[in-house]
Short mmCIF file of C-alpha atoms in Angstrom, two decimals:
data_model
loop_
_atom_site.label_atom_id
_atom_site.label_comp_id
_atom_site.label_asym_id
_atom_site.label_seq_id
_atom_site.Cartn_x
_atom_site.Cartn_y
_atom_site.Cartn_z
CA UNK G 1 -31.12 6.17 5.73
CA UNK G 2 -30.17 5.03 2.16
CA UNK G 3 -32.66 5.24 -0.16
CA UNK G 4 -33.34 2.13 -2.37
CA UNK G 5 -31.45 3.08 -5.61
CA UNK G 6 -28.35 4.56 -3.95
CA UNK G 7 -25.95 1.85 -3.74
CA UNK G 8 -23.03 3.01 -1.14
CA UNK G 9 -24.18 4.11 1.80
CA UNK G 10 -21.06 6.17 3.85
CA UNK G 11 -20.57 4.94 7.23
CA UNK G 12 -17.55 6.55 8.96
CA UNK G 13 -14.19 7.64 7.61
CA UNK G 14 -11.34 5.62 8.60
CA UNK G 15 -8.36 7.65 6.66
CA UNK G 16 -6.82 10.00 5.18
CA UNK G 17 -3.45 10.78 2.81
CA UNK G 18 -2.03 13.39 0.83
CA UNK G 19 -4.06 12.51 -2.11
CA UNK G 20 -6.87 11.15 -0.76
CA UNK G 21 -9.59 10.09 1.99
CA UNK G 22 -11.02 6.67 2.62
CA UNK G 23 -14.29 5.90 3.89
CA UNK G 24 -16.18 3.22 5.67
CA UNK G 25 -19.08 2.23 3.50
CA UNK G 26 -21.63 -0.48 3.02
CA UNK G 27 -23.21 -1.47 -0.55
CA UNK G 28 -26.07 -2.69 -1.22
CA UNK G 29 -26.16 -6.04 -2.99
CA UNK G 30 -29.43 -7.54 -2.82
CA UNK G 31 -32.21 -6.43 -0.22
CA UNK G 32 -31.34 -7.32 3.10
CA UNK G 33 -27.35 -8.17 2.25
CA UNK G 34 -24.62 -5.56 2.66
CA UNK G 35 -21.23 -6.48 1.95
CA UNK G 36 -18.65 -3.51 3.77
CA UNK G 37 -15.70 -1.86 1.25
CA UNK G 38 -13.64 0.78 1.44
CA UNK G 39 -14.31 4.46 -0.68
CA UNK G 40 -11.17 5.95 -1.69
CA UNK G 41 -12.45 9.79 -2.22
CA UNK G 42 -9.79 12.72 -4.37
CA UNK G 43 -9.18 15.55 -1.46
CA UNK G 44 -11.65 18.50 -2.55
CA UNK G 45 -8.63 20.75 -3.22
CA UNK G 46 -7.08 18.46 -5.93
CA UNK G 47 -10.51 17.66 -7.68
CA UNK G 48 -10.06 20.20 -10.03
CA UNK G 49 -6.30 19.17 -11.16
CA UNK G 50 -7.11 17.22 -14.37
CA UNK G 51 -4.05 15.74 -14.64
CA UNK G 52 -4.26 14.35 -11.13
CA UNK G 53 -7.44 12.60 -11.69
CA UNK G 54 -6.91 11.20 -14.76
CA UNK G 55 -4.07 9.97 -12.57
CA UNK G 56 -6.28 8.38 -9.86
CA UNK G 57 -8.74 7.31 -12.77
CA UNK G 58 -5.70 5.02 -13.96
CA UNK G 59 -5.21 3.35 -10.69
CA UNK G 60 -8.81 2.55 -10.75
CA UNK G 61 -8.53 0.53 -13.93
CA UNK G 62 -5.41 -1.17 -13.19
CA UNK G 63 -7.05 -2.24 -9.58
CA UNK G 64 -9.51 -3.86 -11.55
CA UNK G 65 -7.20 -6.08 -13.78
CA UNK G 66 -4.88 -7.20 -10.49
CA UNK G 67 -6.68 -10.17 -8.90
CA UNK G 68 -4.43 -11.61 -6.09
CA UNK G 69 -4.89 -12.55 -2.45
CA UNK G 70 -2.54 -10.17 -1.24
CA UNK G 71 -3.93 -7.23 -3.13
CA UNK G 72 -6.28 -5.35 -2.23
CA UNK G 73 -9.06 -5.60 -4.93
CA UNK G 74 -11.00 -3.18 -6.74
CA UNK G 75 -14.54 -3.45 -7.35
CA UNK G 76 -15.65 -0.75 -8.89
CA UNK G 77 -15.53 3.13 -9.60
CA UNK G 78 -17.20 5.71 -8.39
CA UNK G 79 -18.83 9.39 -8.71
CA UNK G 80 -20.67 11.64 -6.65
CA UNK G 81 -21.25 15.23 -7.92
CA UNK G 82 -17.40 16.25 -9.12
CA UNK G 83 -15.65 14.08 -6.70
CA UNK G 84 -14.36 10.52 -7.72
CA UNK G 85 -14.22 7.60 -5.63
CA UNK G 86 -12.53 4.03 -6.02
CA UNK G 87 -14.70 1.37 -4.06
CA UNK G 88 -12.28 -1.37 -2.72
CA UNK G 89 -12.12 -4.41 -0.59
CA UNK G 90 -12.40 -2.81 3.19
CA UNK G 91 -9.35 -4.65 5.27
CA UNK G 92 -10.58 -4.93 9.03
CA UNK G 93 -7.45 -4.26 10.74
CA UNK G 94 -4.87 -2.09 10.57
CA UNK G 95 -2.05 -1.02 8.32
CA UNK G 96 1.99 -1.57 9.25
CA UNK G 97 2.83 1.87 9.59
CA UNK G 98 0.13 1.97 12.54
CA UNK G 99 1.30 -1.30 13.79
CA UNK G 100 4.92 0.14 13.70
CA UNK G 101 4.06 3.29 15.54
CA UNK G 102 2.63 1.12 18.09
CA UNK G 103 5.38 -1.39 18.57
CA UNK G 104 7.84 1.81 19.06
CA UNK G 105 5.69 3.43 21.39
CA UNK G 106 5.41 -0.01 23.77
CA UNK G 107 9.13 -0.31 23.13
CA UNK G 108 8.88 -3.99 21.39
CA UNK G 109 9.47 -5.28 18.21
CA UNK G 110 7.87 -7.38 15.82
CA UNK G 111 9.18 -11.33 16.36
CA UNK G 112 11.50 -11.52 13.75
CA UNK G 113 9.83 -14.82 12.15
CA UNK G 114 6.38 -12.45 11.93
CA UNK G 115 8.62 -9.54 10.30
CA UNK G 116 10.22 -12.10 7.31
CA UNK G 117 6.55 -13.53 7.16
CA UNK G 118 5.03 -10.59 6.62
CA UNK G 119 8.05 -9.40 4.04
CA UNK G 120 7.07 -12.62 2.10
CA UNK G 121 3.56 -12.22 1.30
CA UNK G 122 4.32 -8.58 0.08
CA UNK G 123 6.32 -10.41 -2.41
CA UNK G 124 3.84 -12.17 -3.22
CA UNK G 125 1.61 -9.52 -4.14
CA UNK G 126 4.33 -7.86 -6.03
CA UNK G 127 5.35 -10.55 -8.09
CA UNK G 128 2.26 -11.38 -9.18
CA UNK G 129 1.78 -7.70 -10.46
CA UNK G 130 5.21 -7.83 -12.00
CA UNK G 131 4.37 -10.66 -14.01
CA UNK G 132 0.65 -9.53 -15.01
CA UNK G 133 -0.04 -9.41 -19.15
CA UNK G 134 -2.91 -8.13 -21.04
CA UNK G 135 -5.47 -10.77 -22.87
CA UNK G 136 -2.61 -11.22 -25.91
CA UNK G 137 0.11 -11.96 -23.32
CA UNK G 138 1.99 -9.18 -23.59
CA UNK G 139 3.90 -8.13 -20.11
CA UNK G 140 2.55 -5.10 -18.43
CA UNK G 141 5.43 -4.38 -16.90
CA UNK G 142 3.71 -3.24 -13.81
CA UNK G 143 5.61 -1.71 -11.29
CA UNK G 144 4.70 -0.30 -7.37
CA UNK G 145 6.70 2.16 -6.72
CA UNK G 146 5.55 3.09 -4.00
CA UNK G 147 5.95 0.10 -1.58
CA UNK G 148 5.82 1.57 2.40
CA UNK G 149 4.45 0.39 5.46
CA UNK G 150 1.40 2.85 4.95
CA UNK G 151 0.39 0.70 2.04
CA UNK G 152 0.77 -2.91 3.60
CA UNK G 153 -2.98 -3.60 5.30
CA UNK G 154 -3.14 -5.82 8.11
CA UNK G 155 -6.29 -7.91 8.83
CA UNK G 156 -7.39 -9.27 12.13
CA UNK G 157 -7.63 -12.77 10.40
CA UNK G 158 -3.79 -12.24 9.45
CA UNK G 159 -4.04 -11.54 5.87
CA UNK G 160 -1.25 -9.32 4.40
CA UNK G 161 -2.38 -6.92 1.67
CA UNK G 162 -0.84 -4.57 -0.86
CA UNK G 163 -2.79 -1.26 -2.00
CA UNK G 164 -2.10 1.58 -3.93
CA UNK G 165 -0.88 -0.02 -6.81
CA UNK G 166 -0.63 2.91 -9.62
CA UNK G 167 -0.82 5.75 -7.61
CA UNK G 168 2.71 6.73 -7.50
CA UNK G 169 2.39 8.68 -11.16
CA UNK G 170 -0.17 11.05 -9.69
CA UNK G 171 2.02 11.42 -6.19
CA UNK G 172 4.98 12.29 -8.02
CA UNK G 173 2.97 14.93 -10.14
CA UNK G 174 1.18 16.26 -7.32
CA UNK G 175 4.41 16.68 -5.36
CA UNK G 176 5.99 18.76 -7.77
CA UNK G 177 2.99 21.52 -7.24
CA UNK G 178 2.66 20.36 -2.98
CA UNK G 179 5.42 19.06 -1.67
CA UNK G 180 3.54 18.03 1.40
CA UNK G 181 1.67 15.65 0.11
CA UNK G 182 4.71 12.91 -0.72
CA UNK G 183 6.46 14.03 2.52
CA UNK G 184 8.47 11.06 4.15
CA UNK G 185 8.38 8.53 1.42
CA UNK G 186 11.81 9.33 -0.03
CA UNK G 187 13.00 7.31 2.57
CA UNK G 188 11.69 4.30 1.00
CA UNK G 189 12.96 4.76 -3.02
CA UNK G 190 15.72 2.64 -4.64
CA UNK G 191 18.88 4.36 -5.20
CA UNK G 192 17.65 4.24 -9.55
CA UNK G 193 14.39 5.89 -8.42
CA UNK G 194 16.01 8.46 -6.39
CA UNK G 195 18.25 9.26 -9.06
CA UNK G 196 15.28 9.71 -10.92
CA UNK G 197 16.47 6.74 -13.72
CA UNK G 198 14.22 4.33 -14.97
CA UNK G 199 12.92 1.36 -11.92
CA UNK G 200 11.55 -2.24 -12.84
CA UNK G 201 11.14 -5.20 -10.52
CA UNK G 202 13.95 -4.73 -9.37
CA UNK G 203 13.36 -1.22 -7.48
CA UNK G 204 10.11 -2.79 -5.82
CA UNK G 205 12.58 -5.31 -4.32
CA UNK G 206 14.68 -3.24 -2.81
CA UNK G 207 11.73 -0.87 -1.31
CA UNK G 208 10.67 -4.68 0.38
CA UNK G 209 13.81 -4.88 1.83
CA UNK G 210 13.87 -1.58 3.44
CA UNK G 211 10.18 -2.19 5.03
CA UNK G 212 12.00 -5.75 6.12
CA UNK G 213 14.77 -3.26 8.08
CA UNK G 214 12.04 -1.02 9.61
CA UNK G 215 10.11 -4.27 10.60
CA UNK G 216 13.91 -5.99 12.40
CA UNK G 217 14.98 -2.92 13.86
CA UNK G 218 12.39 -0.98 14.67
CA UNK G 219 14.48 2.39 12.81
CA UNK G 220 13.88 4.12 9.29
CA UNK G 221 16.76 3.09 7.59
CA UNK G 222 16.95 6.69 5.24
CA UNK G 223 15.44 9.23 7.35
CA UNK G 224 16.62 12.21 7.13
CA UNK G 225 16.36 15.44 8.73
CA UNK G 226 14.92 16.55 5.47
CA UNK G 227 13.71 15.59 2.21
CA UNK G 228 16.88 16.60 0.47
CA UNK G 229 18.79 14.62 2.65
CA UNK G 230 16.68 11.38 2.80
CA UNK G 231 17.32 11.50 -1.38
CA UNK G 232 20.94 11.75 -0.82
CA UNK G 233 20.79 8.76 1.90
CA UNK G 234 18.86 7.02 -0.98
CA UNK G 235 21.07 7.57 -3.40
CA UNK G 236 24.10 6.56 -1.13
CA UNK G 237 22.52 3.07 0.04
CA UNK G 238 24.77 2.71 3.04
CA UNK G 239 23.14 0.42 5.57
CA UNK G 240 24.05 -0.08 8.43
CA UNK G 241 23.73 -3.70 10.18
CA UNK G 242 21.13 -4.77 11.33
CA UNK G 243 22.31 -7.49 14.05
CA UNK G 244 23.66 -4.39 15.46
CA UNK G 245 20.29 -2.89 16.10
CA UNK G 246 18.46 -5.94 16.99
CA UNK G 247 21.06 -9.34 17.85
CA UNK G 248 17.72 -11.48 17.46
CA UNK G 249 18.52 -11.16 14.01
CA UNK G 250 19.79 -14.43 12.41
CA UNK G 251 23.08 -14.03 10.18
CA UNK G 252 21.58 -16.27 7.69
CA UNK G 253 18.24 -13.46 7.58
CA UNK G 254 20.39 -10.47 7.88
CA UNK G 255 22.47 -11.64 4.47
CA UNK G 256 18.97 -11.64 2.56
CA UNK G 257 18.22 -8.72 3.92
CA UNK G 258 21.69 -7.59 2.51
CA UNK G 259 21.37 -8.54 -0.87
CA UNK G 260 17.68 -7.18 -1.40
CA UNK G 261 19.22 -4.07 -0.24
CA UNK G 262 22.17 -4.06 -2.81
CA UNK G 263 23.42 -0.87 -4.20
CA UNK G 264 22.86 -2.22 -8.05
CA UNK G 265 20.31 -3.64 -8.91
CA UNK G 266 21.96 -6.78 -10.33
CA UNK G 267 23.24 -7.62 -7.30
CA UNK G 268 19.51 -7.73 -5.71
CA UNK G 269 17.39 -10.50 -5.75
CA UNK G 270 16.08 -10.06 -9.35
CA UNK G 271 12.55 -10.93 -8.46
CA UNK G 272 10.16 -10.70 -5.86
CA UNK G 273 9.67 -14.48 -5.86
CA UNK G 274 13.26 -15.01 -5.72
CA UNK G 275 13.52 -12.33 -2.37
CA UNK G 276 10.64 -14.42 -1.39
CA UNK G 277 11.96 -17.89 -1.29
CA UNK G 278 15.29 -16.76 0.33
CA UNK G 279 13.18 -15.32 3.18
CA UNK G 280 10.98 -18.83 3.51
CA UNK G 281 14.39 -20.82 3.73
CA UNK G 282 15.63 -18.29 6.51
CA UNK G 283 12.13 -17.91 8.44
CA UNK G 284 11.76 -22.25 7.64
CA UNK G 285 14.69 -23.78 7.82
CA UNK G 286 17.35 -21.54 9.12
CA UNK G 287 14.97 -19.98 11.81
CA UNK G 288 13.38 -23.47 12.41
CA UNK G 289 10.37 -20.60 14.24
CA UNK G 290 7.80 -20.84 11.16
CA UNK G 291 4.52 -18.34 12.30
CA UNK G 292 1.33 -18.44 11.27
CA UNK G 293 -1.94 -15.85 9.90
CA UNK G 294 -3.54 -16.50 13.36
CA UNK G 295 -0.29 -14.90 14.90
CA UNK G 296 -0.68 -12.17 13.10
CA UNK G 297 -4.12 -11.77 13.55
CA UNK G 298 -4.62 -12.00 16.97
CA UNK G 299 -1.55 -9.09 17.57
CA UNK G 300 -3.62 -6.68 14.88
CA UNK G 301 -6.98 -7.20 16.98
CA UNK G 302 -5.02 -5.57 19.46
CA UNK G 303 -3.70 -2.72 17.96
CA UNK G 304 -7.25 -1.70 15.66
CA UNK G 305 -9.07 -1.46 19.32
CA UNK G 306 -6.70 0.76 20.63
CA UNK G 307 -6.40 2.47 17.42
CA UNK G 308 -10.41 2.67 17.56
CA UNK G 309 -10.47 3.89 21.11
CA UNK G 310 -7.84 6.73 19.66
CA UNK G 311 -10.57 7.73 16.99
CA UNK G 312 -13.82 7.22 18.07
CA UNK G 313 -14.51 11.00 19.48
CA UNK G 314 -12.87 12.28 16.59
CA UNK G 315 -14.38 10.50 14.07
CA UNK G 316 -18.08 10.87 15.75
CA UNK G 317 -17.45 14.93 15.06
CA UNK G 318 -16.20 14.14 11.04
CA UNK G 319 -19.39 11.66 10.66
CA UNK G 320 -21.79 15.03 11.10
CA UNK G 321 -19.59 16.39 8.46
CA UNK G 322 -20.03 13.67 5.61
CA UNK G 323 -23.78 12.32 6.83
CA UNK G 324 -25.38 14.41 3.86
CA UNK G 325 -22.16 14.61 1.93
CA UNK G 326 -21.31 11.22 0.46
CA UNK G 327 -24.75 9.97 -0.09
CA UNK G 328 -25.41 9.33 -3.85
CA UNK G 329 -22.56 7.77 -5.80
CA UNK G 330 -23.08 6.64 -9.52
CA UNK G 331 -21.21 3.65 -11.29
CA UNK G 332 -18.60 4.66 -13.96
CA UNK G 333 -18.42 2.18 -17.26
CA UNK G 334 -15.17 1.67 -18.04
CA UNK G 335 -15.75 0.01 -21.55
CA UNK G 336 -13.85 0.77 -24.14
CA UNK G 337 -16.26 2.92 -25.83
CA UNK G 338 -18.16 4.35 -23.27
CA UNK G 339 -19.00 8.00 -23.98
CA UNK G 340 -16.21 10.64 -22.37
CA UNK G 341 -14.33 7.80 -21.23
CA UNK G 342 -10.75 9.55 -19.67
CA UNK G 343 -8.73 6.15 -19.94
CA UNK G 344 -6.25 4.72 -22.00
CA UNK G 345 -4.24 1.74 -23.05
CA UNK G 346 -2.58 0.54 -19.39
CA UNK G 347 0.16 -0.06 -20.58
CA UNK G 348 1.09 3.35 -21.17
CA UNK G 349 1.19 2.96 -17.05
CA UNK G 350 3.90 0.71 -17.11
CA UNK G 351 6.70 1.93 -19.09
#
């Protein structure tokens, strides 16, 4: 039971990443309404890296400034004892790694109209974020980074949403200490950011285009046998063609696909919108097969019930584990001159 002036009460954990662990939860609005959101919780064994959670403390605040459709929004920041928690908008579905896995292990892939659908609402999200500004209108400059199937939510009413935005700061620190935790997600970096050189729009762009190949194909297009090696693929930027992989592919879609995928970044699209326009003619007018949220929807029911069926016994063994845990969770103010407050200007974020 929750008692009257807690207002989170944990339900069930639903995830869990290098960095963090996200929880089912329920708060309490006014008696007798509970809305559901997601808990984003610091793994125990990083909570004590400062550096880390200032880190995750900084994704927090920038979650609050993005408002978009096809983000994921933030509603507020937690604390319970020494562990910090970000409380965001819970996505019922599932997110496109899972839906991936599950395409590859049924031997199918997604309908290529779905795939370039899906490819243009991330854009969406992104260029909204890449043209956010503070209250004086100065450009934020905010970039992803980190733009992978893993962070692309699903919802069983077909909405397409971007999380994590901010996060890949603390990753990249983190890694350098636990190289587990960032394990796999080379594969998905520009050839500037695996070259370690300064990325922009432009990077997040090209990261869209290589979740567009995984969606087409059904492959990783840089997956190496090894970190090391997925870097070098990165930095090489050969790809191979897609029509080759999957003939379902029109030539009209596969050249977009090219030039998000281009080597320099002046030869890519040199904004999300612009990436996402190209794909709307293709999926529109050269495709003539436009798809809808309801689609989408309907083929993500699917996959969270088998995903649930997957989970259930193991998550009914973690729920003893947290019952007592996560009870108690206190509001953080974020004002600007609120006592011990860790954060900074954001746009120190987005240089």
């Amino acid at each position: 039971m929750t008692e009257p002036s807690q207002k989170y009460q944990v339900l069930r954990r639903i995830g869990e990443g290098g960095m963090a662990e996200v929880f089912l939860a329920e708060m309490r609005c006014q008696p007798g309404y509970n809305k559901h959101v997601a808990l984003k919780r610091v793994l125990p064994r990083l909570a004590g890296n400062d550096r880390f959670l200032r880190m995750f403390l900084d994704e927090a605040r920038l979650g609050l400034l993005l408002n978009h459709a096809n983000i994921v929004h933030v509603f507020d920041v937690g604390r319970a004892g020494e562990a910090y928690f970000i409380v965001m908008e819970y996505v019922n579905g599932v997110n496109l790694k899972e839906l991936l896995k599950r395409q590859g292990a049924h031997a199918t892939l997604l309908p290529v109209e779905m795939s370039a659908f899906i490819a243009v609402e991330i854009c969406r999200a992104l260029h909204y974020a890449h043209q956010l500004c503070d209250r004086a209108g100065n450009p934020l400059r905010v970039v992803h980074h980190d733009v992978n199937p893993a962070n692309v939510l699903l919802s069983v009413n077909g909405e397409i949403k971007v999380v994590d935005f901010g996060l890949s700061e603390a990753a990249v620190h983190v890694e350098k200490t636990d190289p587990d935790i960032v394990r796999g997600k080379f594969g998905y970096l520009s050839p500037e950011a695996a070259y370690g050189m300064g990325a922009d729009a432009r990077s997040d762009v090209y990261a869209t285009g290589i979740v567009l190949f995984e969606m087409l194909t059904g492959t990783r297009l840089f997956e190496g046998k090894s970190d090391q090696e997925a870097i070098q693929m990165a930095r090489a930027a050969k790809v191979p063609s897609p029509r080759e992989r999957n003939p379902d592919i029109p030539p009209a879609l596969e050249e977009v696909l090219y030039r998000s995928l281009a080597r320099d970044p002046k030869e890519r699209y040199q904004s999300s919108r612009a990436f996402a326009r190209a794909l709307t003619e293709a999926l529109y007018v050269d495709l003539g097969r436009p798809i809808n949220a309801f689609t989408i929807g309907s083929l993500v029911e699917v996959v969270r019930d088998e995903l649930r069926g997957e989970r259930s016994e193991r998550a009914a063994l973690i729920e003893l584990m947290i019952e007592e845990e996560l009870v108690q969770i206190e509001s953080l103010d974020f004002g600007p001159h609120s006592p011990g407050n860790p954060l900074v200007d954001p746009r120190r974020w987005f240089k």
